[in-house]
XYZ file of C-alpha atoms in Angstrom:
755
model
C 13.324 9.545 28.187
C 17.068 8.436 28.370
C 19.565 9.629 30.869
C 20.350 13.395 30.951
C 22.395 14.974 28.130
C 25.853 15.010 29.970
C 25.692 11.377 30.451
C 25.042 10.506 26.850
C 28.292 9.526 25.067
C 27.619 6.404 22.777
C 24.153 6.527 21.433
C 24.247 3.003 20.357
C 23.636 3.449 16.692
C 24.489 0.712 14.416
C 27.809 1.718 12.563
C 27.592 2.922 8.852
C 30.485 3.917 6.673
C 30.339 5.825 3.623
C 32.479 7.903 1.024
C 32.561 11.633 -0.010
C 33.406 11.934 -3.767
C 34.127 15.135 -5.596
C 31.686 15.647 -8.367
C 34.324 16.650 -10.772
C 33.156 17.290 -14.357
C 36.756 16.751 -15.744
C 36.225 13.021 -15.967
C 32.433 12.629 -15.737
C 32.590 8.908 -15.413
C 35.125 8.991 -12.324
C 32.560 9.891 -9.754
C 30.351 7.290 -10.952
C 33.008 4.765 -11.014
C 34.178 5.569 -7.377
C 30.541 5.100 -6.232
C 30.501 1.520 -7.745
C 33.769 0.937 -6.063
C 32.411 2.219 -2.723
C 29.481 -0.240 -3.055
C 31.768 -3.205 -4.138
C 33.847 -2.526 -0.834
C 30.940 -2.786 1.167
C 30.393 0.689 2.150
C 26.740 1.924 3.061
C 26.428 5.286 1.480
C 28.081 7.570 -1.080
C 27.821 11.287 -1.082
C 28.617 14.290 -3.146
C 28.944 17.995 -2.449
C 26.349 20.356 -4.019
C 27.967 23.366 -5.589
C 25.947 24.034 -8.612
C 27.378 27.470 -9.268
C 30.864 25.675 -9.739
C 31.506 25.032 -13.524
C 34.154 22.445 -12.632
C 31.596 20.191 -11.043
C 28.725 18.043 -12.462
C 25.245 19.055 -11.089
C 24.675 17.081 -7.991
C 21.087 16.067 -8.584
C 21.889 14.650 -12.140
C 24.946 12.777 -10.966
C 22.981 11.376 -7.981
C 20.315 10.138 -10.355
C 22.910 8.537 -12.714
C 24.584 6.792 -9.779
C 21.556 5.373 -8.397
C 20.891 3.729 -11.816
C 24.526 2.437 -11.954
C 24.461 0.868 -8.253
C 22.163 -1.718 -6.582
C 22.554 -1.346 -2.809
C 24.366 1.836 -1.746
C 22.486 4.752 -0.440
C 22.958 8.109 -2.020
C 23.125 11.637 -0.537
C 23.962 15.259 -1.224
C 26.789 16.273 1.306
C 24.932 18.822 1.855
C 22.502 20.374 -0.516
C 22.523 24.012 -0.924
C 18.840 25.012 0.208
C 19.139 28.580 -0.795
C 19.573 27.745 -4.441
C 16.753 25.343 -4.794
C 12.983 26.142 -3.586
C 12.038 23.435 -1.136
C 8.932 22.303 -3.073
C 11.236 21.387 -5.895
C 13.642 19.725 -3.398
C 10.803 17.563 -1.967
C 9.536 16.284 -5.319
C 13.226 15.589 -6.352
C 14.194 13.805 -3.362
C 10.956 11.624 -3.324
C 11.447 10.797 -7.081
C 14.944 9.664 -6.776
C 14.012 7.729 -3.628
C 11.172 6.051 -5.527
C 13.400 5.353 -8.611
C 16.362 4.002 -6.440
C 14.228 1.760 -4.341
C 14.396 3.810 -1.091
C 18.277 4.496 -1.236
C 18.195 8.322 -0.974
C 19.071 10.465 2.136
C 18.614 14.214 2.120
C 21.702 16.086 3.366
C 20.728 19.826 3.771
C 22.756 22.854 4.801
C 22.084 26.527 5.012
C 24.862 27.339 2.539
C 26.414 30.627 1.941
C 24.044 31.882 -0.803
C 20.967 33.243 1.001
C 21.184 36.305 -1.244
C 19.376 34.173 -3.780
C 16.385 34.723 -1.654
C 17.043 37.764 0.327
C 14.542 39.882 -1.677
C 11.802 37.719 -0.136
C 12.853 38.728 3.351
C 13.687 42.334 2.589
C 17.352 42.328 2.836
C 20.427 40.006 3.343
C 19.754 37.229 5.942
C 21.334 37.317 9.333
C 22.460 33.904 10.769
C 19.243 33.768 12.691
C 17.050 34.496 9.686
C 19.076 31.849 7.676
C 18.107 29.299 10.383
C 14.371 30.258 10.174
C 14.521 29.900 6.427
C 16.178 26.541 6.493
C 13.517 25.389 9.311
C 10.724 26.484 6.970
C 12.212 24.594 4.289
C 12.288 21.507 5.974
C 8.583 21.963 7.099
C 7.644 22.372 3.536
C 9.491 19.358 2.327
C 8.009 17.077 5.011
C 4.657 18.274 4.438
C 4.818 17.572 0.713
C 5.987 14.013 1.462
C 3.115 13.492 3.814
C 0.353 12.117 1.397
C -1.962 10.772 4.173
C -3.778 14.154 3.793
C -5.851 14.816 0.460
C -6.010 18.676 1.014
C -3.226 20.690 -0.591
C -0.239 22.100 1.511
C -0.386 25.650 2.862
C 2.328 27.285 4.423
C 3.051 30.959 5.165
C 6.472 31.253 6.261
C 8.773 34.418 5.889
C 10.923 32.875 3.329
C 9.233 29.848 1.991
C 5.431 29.723 1.105
C 3.139 27.328 -0.682
C -0.334 27.780 -1.276
C -2.336 24.664 -2.184
C 0.543 22.760 -3.453
C -0.281 19.136 -4.313
C 1.293 16.448 -2.041
C 3.679 13.949 -3.375
C 5.089 11.924 -4.582
C 5.518 9.728 -1.540
C 9.055 8.662 -0.964
C 9.765 4.839 -1.087
C 10.978 5.296 2.631
C 11.171 7.660 5.444
C 13.949 9.856 3.999
C 16.105 11.068 6.815
C 16.972 14.868 6.702
C 20.505 15.293 7.675
C 21.834 18.765 8.763
C 25.215 20.238 8.179
C 25.475 22.398 11.166
C 28.014 24.235 13.360
C 26.589 27.268 15.058
C 24.296 27.109 18.081
C 21.121 28.056 16.488
C 21.686 25.417 13.715
C 22.480 22.738 16.232
C 19.277 23.530 18.085
C 17.486 23.234 14.727
C 19.166 19.851 14.299
C 17.934 18.763 17.772
C 14.210 19.810 17.043
C 13.915 18.730 13.350
C 16.870 16.934 11.939
C 17.285 13.017 11.676
C 20.881 13.330 11.632
C 23.883 15.726 12.365
C 26.361 15.966 9.646
C 29.553 18.188 10.295
C 33.039 17.720 8.880
C 35.776 16.711 11.321
C 38.395 19.145 9.646
C 36.413 22.218 10.508
C 36.165 21.337 14.160
C 38.267 22.167 17.182
C 38.693 19.735 20.013
C 35.714 19.540 22.168
C 33.275 20.729 19.245
C 31.719 17.089 19.020
C 30.975 17.021 22.586
C 29.489 20.536 22.739
C 27.471 19.962 19.204
C 26.170 16.723 20.737
C 25.154 18.475 23.911
C 23.440 21.380 22.159
C 21.642 19.085 19.898
C 20.509 16.716 22.888
C 19.136 19.610 25.024
C 17.257 20.955 22.037
C 15.860 17.493 21.234
C 14.790 16.960 24.840
C 13.187 20.505 24.913
C 10.516 19.234 22.194
C 10.114 15.843 23.830
C 12.370 13.902 21.489
C 14.867 11.035 22.304
C 18.392 12.362 21.556
C 19.178 8.797 20.259
C 16.713 9.389 17.516
C 19.257 11.730 15.862
C 22.056 9.945 14.142
C 25.489 11.514 14.296
C 27.478 11.395 11.191
C 30.884 12.631 10.317
C 32.912 13.628 7.329
C 36.465 12.699 7.877
C 39.738 12.351 6.001
C 42.499 9.875 6.642
C 43.091 10.027 10.283
C 46.168 7.817 10.284
C 48.216 5.973 7.573
C 48.537 2.958 9.985
C 45.274 0.879 9.483
C 45.107 -0.218 13.143
C 45.523 3.346 14.460
C 42.911 4.476 11.848
C 40.347 2.057 13.179
C 41.120 2.803 16.803
C 40.599 6.609 16.281
C 37.305 5.893 14.618
C 36.230 3.397 17.250
C 37.087 6.250 19.973
C 34.884 8.811 17.994
C 32.033 6.276 17.888
C 32.338 5.190 21.543
C 33.292 8.474 23.253
C 31.547 11.178 20.814
C 28.526 9.128 19.494
C 29.398 9.159 15.848
C 27.525 6.424 14.099
C 28.310 6.984 10.403
C 31.879 7.902 9.052
C 32.181 9.371 5.603
C 35.651 9.285 4.029
C 36.438 12.268 1.720
C 38.635 11.249 -1.100
C 38.869 10.281 -4.733
C 41.529 7.513 -4.499
C 39.929 4.299 -5.450
C 42.512 2.184 -3.438
C 42.015 4.221 -0.465
C 38.042 3.635 -0.671
C 38.549 -0.063 -1.189
C 40.902 -0.339 1.821
C 38.420 1.867 4.129
C 35.537 -0.510 3.067
C 37.293 -3.804 3.279
C 39.874 -3.435 6.062
C 39.357 -0.416 8.349
C 35.399 -0.637 8.750
C 35.410 -4.314 9.934
C 38.116 -3.473 12.461
C 36.184 -0.590 13.635
C 32.855 -2.496 14.066
C 34.826 -5.215 16.140
C 36.204 -2.711 18.482
C 32.898 -1.044 18.996
C 31.049 -4.277 19.372
C 33.405 -5.511 21.893
C 33.429 -2.410 24.139
C 29.636 -1.876 23.921
C 29.296 -5.492 25.360
C 31.593 -4.759 27.976
C 29.683 -1.570 28.630
C 26.265 -2.915 28.474
C 25.299 -0.229 25.800
C 21.860 -0.731 24.473
C 22.253 -0.707 20.607
C 18.594 -1.545 19.679
C 16.832 0.890 17.338
C 15.183 3.846 19.161
C 11.418 4.477 18.696
C 10.604 8.118 18.700
C 8.410 9.742 21.116
C 5.934 10.434 18.311
C 5.954 7.057 17.340
C 5.283 5.665 20.699
C 2.559 8.156 21.365
C 0.779 6.959 18.203
C 0.379 3.466 19.648
C -3.273 2.411 20.622
C -4.332 1.134 24.043
C -4.786 -2.488 24.461
C -2.248 -3.813 21.854
C 0.914 -5.792 22.982
C 3.285 -4.168 20.656
C 6.385 -5.806 22.083
C 4.795 -9.148 21.817
C 4.836 -9.525 18.264
C 5.953 -12.828 16.551
C 9.456 -12.660 15.336
C 10.222 -11.712 11.752
C 6.633 -10.853 11.196
C 6.569 -7.598 9.298
C 4.101 -5.108 11.461
C 3.153 -1.550 10.464
C 2.003 0.675 13.461
C 0.363 4.138 13.385
C 3.786 5.812 13.937
C 5.505 4.239 11.015
C 6.180 5.894 7.746
C 4.058 3.456 5.591
C 0.983 3.425 8.038
C -0.704 5.991 5.820
C -0.688 3.517 2.956
C -2.146 0.524 4.772
C -4.598 2.020 7.148
C -7.490 2.528 4.696
C -9.125 0.579 1.882
C -10.359 1.630 -1.625
C -13.676 3.002 -0.242
C -13.221 2.992 3.595
C -10.962 4.963 5.963
C -9.685 3.116 9.012
C -7.223 3.705 11.832
C -6.157 0.047 12.867
C -3.774 -0.408 15.814
C -1.467 -2.643 13.989
C -1.285 -4.047 10.308
C 0.709 -7.462 10.071
C 1.885 -8.499 6.660
C 2.799 -12.221 6.865
C 4.870 -13.707 3.818
C 3.995 -17.326 4.477
C 1.272 -19.503 5.713
C 3.102 -20.057 9.045
C 3.326 -16.373 9.497
C -0.407 -16.188 8.932
C -0.726 -18.636 11.589
C 1.656 -16.605 13.844
C -0.613 -13.363 13.069
C -3.801 -15.208 14.127
C -2.287 -16.389 17.147
C -1.330 -12.911 17.933
C -4.872 -11.786 17.374
C -6.354 -14.484 19.586
C -4.325 -12.737 22.422
C -6.425 -9.689 21.703
C -9.822 -11.088 21.805
C -11.547 -7.757 22.506
C -10.078 -6.098 19.424
C -11.542 -5.967 15.929
C -9.830 -8.461 13.305
C -9.714 -7.732 9.690
C -8.223 -9.714 6.891
C -7.097 -8.068 3.695
C -6.148 -9.378 0.321
C -6.404 -6.337 -1.978
C -8.555 -3.839 0.061
C -11.084 -3.201 -2.488
C -14.059 -4.884 -1.049
C -17.106 -2.396 -1.081
C -18.261 -3.837 2.069
C -15.117 -2.315 3.585
C -14.323 -5.057 6.201
C -10.637 -5.198 5.570
C -9.686 -2.361 7.726
C -10.998 -1.044 11.319
C -10.560 1.160 14.133
C -8.056 0.395 16.814
C -7.881 -3.209 15.832
C -5.567 -5.573 13.960
C -5.372 -6.098 10.188
C -3.772 -9.272 8.798
C -2.793 -7.954 5.241
C -1.895 -10.625 2.723
C -0.323 -8.469 0.217
C 3.069 -10.299 0.363
C 1.311 -13.709 -0.420
C 1.040 -12.614 -4.210
C 2.739 -15.374 -6.061
C 1.232 -16.731 -9.242
C 2.331 -20.173 -10.549
C 1.568 -22.368 -13.267
C 1.371 -26.023 -11.712
C 0.283 -28.037 -14.871
C 0.254 -26.475 -18.247
C -1.729 -29.293 -19.877
C -4.577 -29.185 -17.315
C -4.266 -25.329 -17.043
C -3.640 -25.610 -13.393
C -2.381 -22.713 -11.601
C -1.754 -21.434 -8.027
C -2.420 -18.119 -6.956
C -1.639 -16.242 -3.662
C -4.499 -14.593 -1.816
C -2.830 -11.116 -1.912
C -2.261 -11.118 -5.830
C -4.532 -8.609 -7.781
C -6.574 -9.510 -10.704
C -4.584 -7.439 -12.980
C -1.540 -9.376 -12.338
C -3.145 -12.538 -12.504
C -4.864 -11.736 -15.932
C -1.466 -10.691 -17.269
C 0.301 -13.996 -16.167
C -2.517 -16.197 -17.460
C -2.797 -14.148 -20.647
C 0.787 -15.041 -21.630
C -0.583 -18.689 -21.942
C -3.728 -17.726 -23.625
C -5.726 -18.504 -20.522
C -8.136 -16.525 -18.392
C -10.190 -16.697 -15.292
C -13.279 -14.766 -14.653
C -12.412 -12.129 -11.886
C -14.792 -9.296 -11.335
C -14.786 -6.080 -13.192
C -11.694 -4.252 -11.838
C -8.038 -5.477 -11.826
C -7.462 -3.834 -8.653
C -9.239 -6.297 -6.602
C -7.390 -8.773 -4.522
C -7.779 -12.465 -5.215
C -8.449 -13.614 -1.832
C -11.776 -11.556 -1.071
C -13.430 -12.151 -4.489
C -12.309 -16.072 -4.524
C -13.891 -16.618 -1.205
C -17.130 -14.692 -1.799
C -18.122 -15.880 -5.309
C -16.640 -14.100 -8.002
C -19.207 -12.303 -10.409
C -17.110 -11.427 -13.545
C -17.181 -11.007 -17.320
C -16.938 -14.764 -17.899
C -19.705 -15.940 -15.266
C -22.216 -16.680 -17.978
C -19.968 -18.761 -19.987
C -17.535 -20.273 -17.285
C -19.189 -19.816 -13.845
C -18.153 -17.892 -10.819
C -14.547 -17.612 -9.921
C -15.103 -20.200 -7.112
C -16.515 -22.567 -9.656
C -13.136 -22.790 -11.214
C -11.291 -23.499 -7.858
C -9.825 -27.167 -7.308
C -7.942 -26.857 -4.072
C -7.025 -24.080 -1.486
C -4.402 -23.773 1.425
C -6.275 -22.519 4.467
C -5.000 -21.293 7.984
C -7.611 -22.009 10.406
C -8.478 -20.172 13.675
C -6.351 -22.561 15.843
C -3.215 -21.947 13.588
C -3.373 -25.079 11.780
C -2.523 -25.146 8.101
C -4.646 -27.376 5.957
C -5.199 -28.135 2.180
C -8.751 -28.779 1.201
C -10.337 -29.922 -1.942
C -13.118 -32.230 -3.149
C -11.849 -35.284 -1.303
C -9.522 -33.771 1.479
C -11.655 -31.761 4.135
C -14.550 -31.523 1.596
C -16.602 -29.518 4.085
C -13.846 -26.740 4.084
C -13.856 -26.818 0.511
C -17.616 -26.543 0.112
C -17.587 -23.541 2.868
C -14.757 -21.329 1.482
C -16.486 -21.302 -1.893
C -18.941 -18.507 -0.772
C -18.260 -18.152 2.968
C -14.620 -18.260 3.290
C -14.106 -15.179 5.520
C -15.956 -17.157 8.219
C -13.786 -20.284 8.000
C -10.220 -19.210 8.138
C -7.605 -17.271 6.068
C -7.086 -18.756 2.597
C -3.536 -18.223 1.674
C -3.550 -19.715 -1.818
C -5.988 -21.104 -4.460
C -5.545 -23.675 -7.066
C -7.790 -22.958 -10.183
C -8.390 -24.759 -13.452
C -8.366 -21.994 -15.740
C -9.927 -21.537 -19.399
C -8.571 -21.049 -22.813
C -9.646 -17.509 -23.995
C -8.447 -15.861 -27.031
C -9.266 -12.343 -28.236
C -12.480 -10.947 -26.927
C -14.681 -7.962 -27.738
C -14.743 -5.145 -25.112
C -17.576 -2.751 -25.329
C -18.318 0.260 -23.446
C -21.864 1.854 -24.541
C -23.595 4.986 -23.179
C -27.316 5.096 -23.690
C -29.777 7.768 -23.028
C -32.399 6.593 -20.863
C -35.850 8.438 -21.106
C -37.943 5.742 -19.280
C -35.845 4.080 -16.471
C -38.369 1.415 -15.707
C -38.916 0.326 -19.332
C -35.019 0.565 -20.029
C -34.057 -1.550 -17.008
C -36.825 -4.099 -17.926
C -35.482 -4.317 -21.611
C -31.858 -4.777 -20.250
C -32.976 -7.615 -18.253
C -34.871 -9.184 -21.103
C -32.045 -8.701 -23.711
C -29.270 -10.123 -21.318
C -31.042 -13.359 -20.316
C -31.891 -13.882 -24.204
C -28.189 -13.342 -25.080
C -25.882 -16.323 -25.698
C -23.571 -17.332 -22.743
C -20.560 -15.724 -24.517
C -21.877 -12.405 -23.804
C -21.911 -10.726 -20.284
C -22.928 -6.978 -20.193
C -23.076 -4.892 -17.002
C -24.967 -1.715 -16.376
C -24.375 1.391 -14.142
C -26.176 4.312 -13.798
C -27.127 7.004 -11.274
C -30.055 9.397 -10.657
C -31.225 12.103 -12.877
C -29.378 15.444 -13.039
C -31.246 18.739 -13.326
C -31.386 19.728 -16.952
C -29.321 16.688 -18.298
C -30.735 13.632 -19.889
C -30.481 10.444 -17.821
C -27.594 8.293 -19.132
C -26.924 4.601 -18.460
C -23.415 2.878 -19.144
C -23.084 -0.398 -20.497
C -19.803 -2.414 -20.431
C -18.947 -6.022 -20.873
C -17.458 -8.765 -22.911
C -18.251 -10.924 -25.854
C -15.970 -13.986 -25.866
C -15.335 -13.989 -29.611
C -12.669 -12.555 -32.010
C -15.144 -12.377 -34.867
C -16.178 -8.730 -35.458
C -19.410 -9.582 -36.859
C -20.306 -11.701 -34.059
C -19.319 -9.037 -31.655
C -21.449 -6.491 -33.266
C -24.341 -8.886 -33.510
C -24.184 -9.565 -29.731
C -24.189 -6.021 -28.918
C -26.870 -4.607 -31.195
C -29.876 -5.526 -29.094
C -28.388 -3.555 -26.173
C -27.517 -0.669 -28.358
C -31.354 -0.610 -29.389
C -32.594 -0.173 -25.891
C -32.245 3.798 -26.263
C -30.419 6.427 -28.122
C -26.795 5.608 -28.350
C -24.795 8.866 -27.073
C -21.245 7.137 -26.901
C -19.743 3.973 -27.935
C -16.394 2.074 -27.862
C -15.914 -1.487 -29.136
C -12.437 -3.035 -29.140
C -10.993 -6.440 -30.212
C -8.526 -7.187 -27.495
C -7.488 -9.490 -24.783
C -8.892 -10.133 -21.282
C -5.585 -9.149 -19.660
C -5.893 -5.759 -21.452
C -9.474 -5.410 -20.028
C -8.184 -6.161 -16.574
C -5.331 -3.764 -16.967
C -7.663 -1.002 -15.637
C -6.468 -0.621 -12.070
C -4.072 1.655 -10.033
C -2.376 -0.950 -7.980
C -1.005 1.614 -5.588
C -1.937 2.141 -2.047
C -5.692 3.015 -1.072
C -6.547 6.191 0.675
C -10.302 5.746 0.984
C -12.163 7.846 3.641
C -15.363 7.798 5.382
C -17.730 4.541 5.565
C -19.163 3.065 2.435
C -23.017 2.501 2.422
C -23.989 -0.223 -0.094
C -26.802 -2.654 -0.400
C -26.892 -5.887 -2.602
C -29.593 -8.085 -3.901
C -29.634 -11.109 -6.117
C -32.475 -11.312 -8.669
C -33.679 -14.077 -10.926
C -35.320 -11.514 -13.228
C -35.437 -7.914 -13.815
C -39.453 -7.991 -13.648
C -41.638 -4.896 -14.335
C -41.963 -4.709 -10.471
C -38.326 -4.756 -9.786
C -37.689 -2.147 -12.586
C -40.187 0.211 -11.136
C -38.902 -0.056 -7.606
C -35.379 0.586 -9.124
C -36.656 3.620 -10.830
C -38.261 5.028 -7.514
C -34.903 4.408 -5.627
C -32.926 6.499 -8.431
C -35.451 9.207 -8.426
C -35.132 9.349 -4.642
C -31.743 10.977 -4.927
C -30.383 8.650 -2.204
C -28.456 6.437 -4.857
C -25.845 8.084 -6.825
C -24.410 4.571 -7.850
C -26.694 1.721 -9.333
C -25.467 -1.446 -11.002
C -26.708 -4.586 -12.350
C -24.304 -7.382 -13.155
C -25.328 -10.226 -15.112
C -24.999 -13.673 -13.521
C -27.011 -16.650 -14.827
C -25.771 -19.119 -17.571
C -23.098 -21.268 -16.394
C -23.509 -20.177 -12.833
C -26.858 -21.910 -12.686
C -25.494 -25.142 -14.005
C -23.903 -25.912 -10.465
C -26.262 -27.249 -7.983
C -27.367 -24.784 -5.180
C -26.058 -27.038 -2.259
C -22.632 -27.559 -4.124
C -20.994 -24.464 -2.530
C -21.853 -22.114 0.217
C -22.682 -19.626 -2.640
C -26.218 -20.805 -2.977
C -28.428 -18.541 -5.157
C -27.513 -20.171 -8.322
C -30.888 -19.293 -9.936
C -29.963 -15.447 -9.946
C -29.677 -14.022 -13.144
C -28.550 -10.689 -11.779
C -26.657 -8.836 -8.876
C -27.940 -5.587 -7.947
C -25.801 -3.004 -6.216
C -26.748 0.495 -4.726
C -24.274 2.787 -3.000
C -25.334 6.049 -1.274
C -23.694 8.479 0.884
C -26.329 8.392 3.680
C -27.121 4.917 5.165
C -30.676 5.910 6.507
C -31.671 7.484 3.243
C -30.273 4.673 1.166
C -32.055 1.924 3.470
C -35.333 3.651 3.097
C -34.845 3.860 -0.664
C -33.896 0.303 -0.660
C -37.248 -1.073 0.858
C -38.820 -0.981 -2.623
C -36.203 -3.287 -4.097
C -35.796 -5.593 -0.835
C -38.999 -7.505 -1.284
C -38.047 -8.659 -4.697
C -34.517 -9.911 -3.846
C -33.584 -13.604 -3.798
C -30.525 -13.373 -1.763
C -27.591 -11.140 -1.669
C -23.988 -11.093 -2.553
C -21.609 -10.594 0.523
C -18.812 -8.521 -1.209
C -21.478 -5.692 -2.171
C -23.265 -5.121 1.119
C -21.830 -3.054 4.012
C -24.783 -3.010 6.380
C -24.532 -4.553 9.711
C -28.059 -5.662 10.148
C -28.511 -9.201 11.846
C -30.882 -10.078 9.113
C -28.176 -9.840 6.332
C -26.981 -13.361 7.250
C -30.151 -15.071 6.567
C -30.282 -13.074 3.270
C -26.937 -14.209 2.281
C -27.476 -17.811 3.089
C -30.469 -19.916 2.628
C -31.647 -22.042 5.661
C -30.056 -25.340 4.736
C -26.792 -23.648 3.770
C -26.611 -21.562 6.958
C -27.426 -24.638 9.008
C -24.304 -26.486 7.529
C -22.174 -23.394 7.801
C -22.910 -23.138 11.636
C -21.895 -26.519 12.056
C -18.557 -26.121 10.243
C -18.092 -22.843 12.240
C -18.453 -24.650 15.560
C -15.763 -26.986 14.486
C -13.216 -24.990 13.098
C -13.700 -21.328 14.597
C -15.862 -21.991 17.939
C -14.549 -19.018 19.680
C -15.532 -16.578 16.653
C -12.048 -15.403 15.795
C -13.176 -14.534 12.318
C -16.270 -12.469 13.302
C -16.021 -9.121 11.607
C -17.084 -9.893 7.853
C -20.706 -11.451 7.834
C -19.922 -13.341 10.953
C -21.933 -16.733 11.278
C -22.643 -17.736 14.812
C -21.679 -21.475 15.456
C -24.046 -24.155 16.364
C -24.604 -24.070 20.069
C -23.964 -20.359 20.662
C -26.338 -18.090 22.515
C -26.497 -15.812 19.363
C -27.349 -18.858 17.240
């Protein structure tokens, strides 16, 4: 907590300057042009009064939206919005929408206004000043609750003046929109201290001493609820305080240094005045304030709120972060969008987002200083195994390393960042008539899939994703950044193709991609009367199909009173409709066809099936994986029993085989080259899933890392044959002897007690 209220004069806020423009409808382009002049003159924000009942004025929301589209940098705010005239749920969605459309350039100024008669019927009569404050406070609570998308449940509030029952949350703004409150009276000043992010009065309405008294009231209210008064920015609408530029600058500097004002907003519609304010006055004010703050020793660093600091986790050196490395903490606005993965909830203590290999090295060094904490590496956050988040630990999120670059068009050589998503990759490659096999969902990150294997729609024809890899850039546990390929550190190149999560953080991949034209994309729904016979038939048809055909199967348990249905989906690498139909016909004949869709399209369109927004998974995924050489009658009957148990609502068979088996088993750390199928089962109860899985486990010829969430020690030997595991342990001992990368199918290095 800072010094007592009476000793706070200068809050140390970075100075900002803005304009206050009349939204006149007489010349509708004028307030837009003045905003552009404000931006060109270096001002930080442009604001407009909100009088929707005034026919001489443009509607403020419409004007602000138009101005956002005609400017690039300047922030936009109402000065201030009349809350009585707009329901707070409407305000919340409008503000969030404009913030998203403007790239995070919207601030929300709110005022009690003079029109509470618009809602007086809700309160049973005309509102008193105290009731108006209550109504505004309820509105602020509704707005903030609707912006909070970390919860999935609807918003329920039962205020006296504003009520919502089950309102859907969102959209989430692009940034933490500050709520600036236009206030003068004691109750409203107290509300500003408790709930506001800024105080926005007008200097012309104030008497000598009002700023000091207002600051004291706000500070006292803030401290009463455990807030640091410095969290609340002090803004001030001003007129021309002097025609002498030097005197004008000096008066503003005194208001900053003696009355705590951090933002000055000049009211006026004279373009030359706004230009002079931005280009001449503001630099002079900044110079005076910087000089005197230096002499006083004023702390001008950003203030972390008490709520923010309370959200920090024990055992993390938050103040020891590498410079310039983006970090998101539990108290940050963006934390809700990075805490979880696609299928798993998480509460990491800190999420680091490096934007270069060197920053990845810095992040790893930071993690090494916290050896007791879990460490997760995330590319897209879609992994079924859920290992790209944790509870209380560190996450290194590679989302900023998402570049996609053509290195050599003639050789079809491309470089792809680990944080890119396969939707994005397919789109860029598709422009060249190329493709790279990449799983079945475009939201998956490149890094996780391209270090585990990559079982996708072109696997039978072109091999696994790792089979097209020609080089990679890796950051090792000691922070060294190395390039590896077949001739340069070949041991690493061997290991990252199938066990990359153990070796280091791959920041970029170089692939040799394939020429691919139009393809046949099929989705078929088949009624299943005899599960075992159907599964055995699928395996037989899939193995007999040409390599240009890859079809996956998904189904669940039987539902009471409904026929059991299996879904086929996959590709035929052909632009000839007759060929496509001929390839699919044997699958369609496996049972009554209840639904079908066959399209001639591109691989980029097939992979454009993803929501690339943030993940908000919850709970813990429970999945098991097996690689199978054949879907034998025994496997089919075991799968049938598992589905009948009710423990497995999601069952998938992916086709592998073909070109995958052309690669020698010892050529990569992915060694199970003889497998023709990958089987995945997902259930809600790990105990029931494991018991149901026992009938499958005896028939497995290995497992695929990305699809198994279990933590059984035996899983390491299931994933890697003995010779592969022995070689991986030796490499692990060389590049990560301390086990920095231990939270994703960790291999114990040679010489360790565990090994």
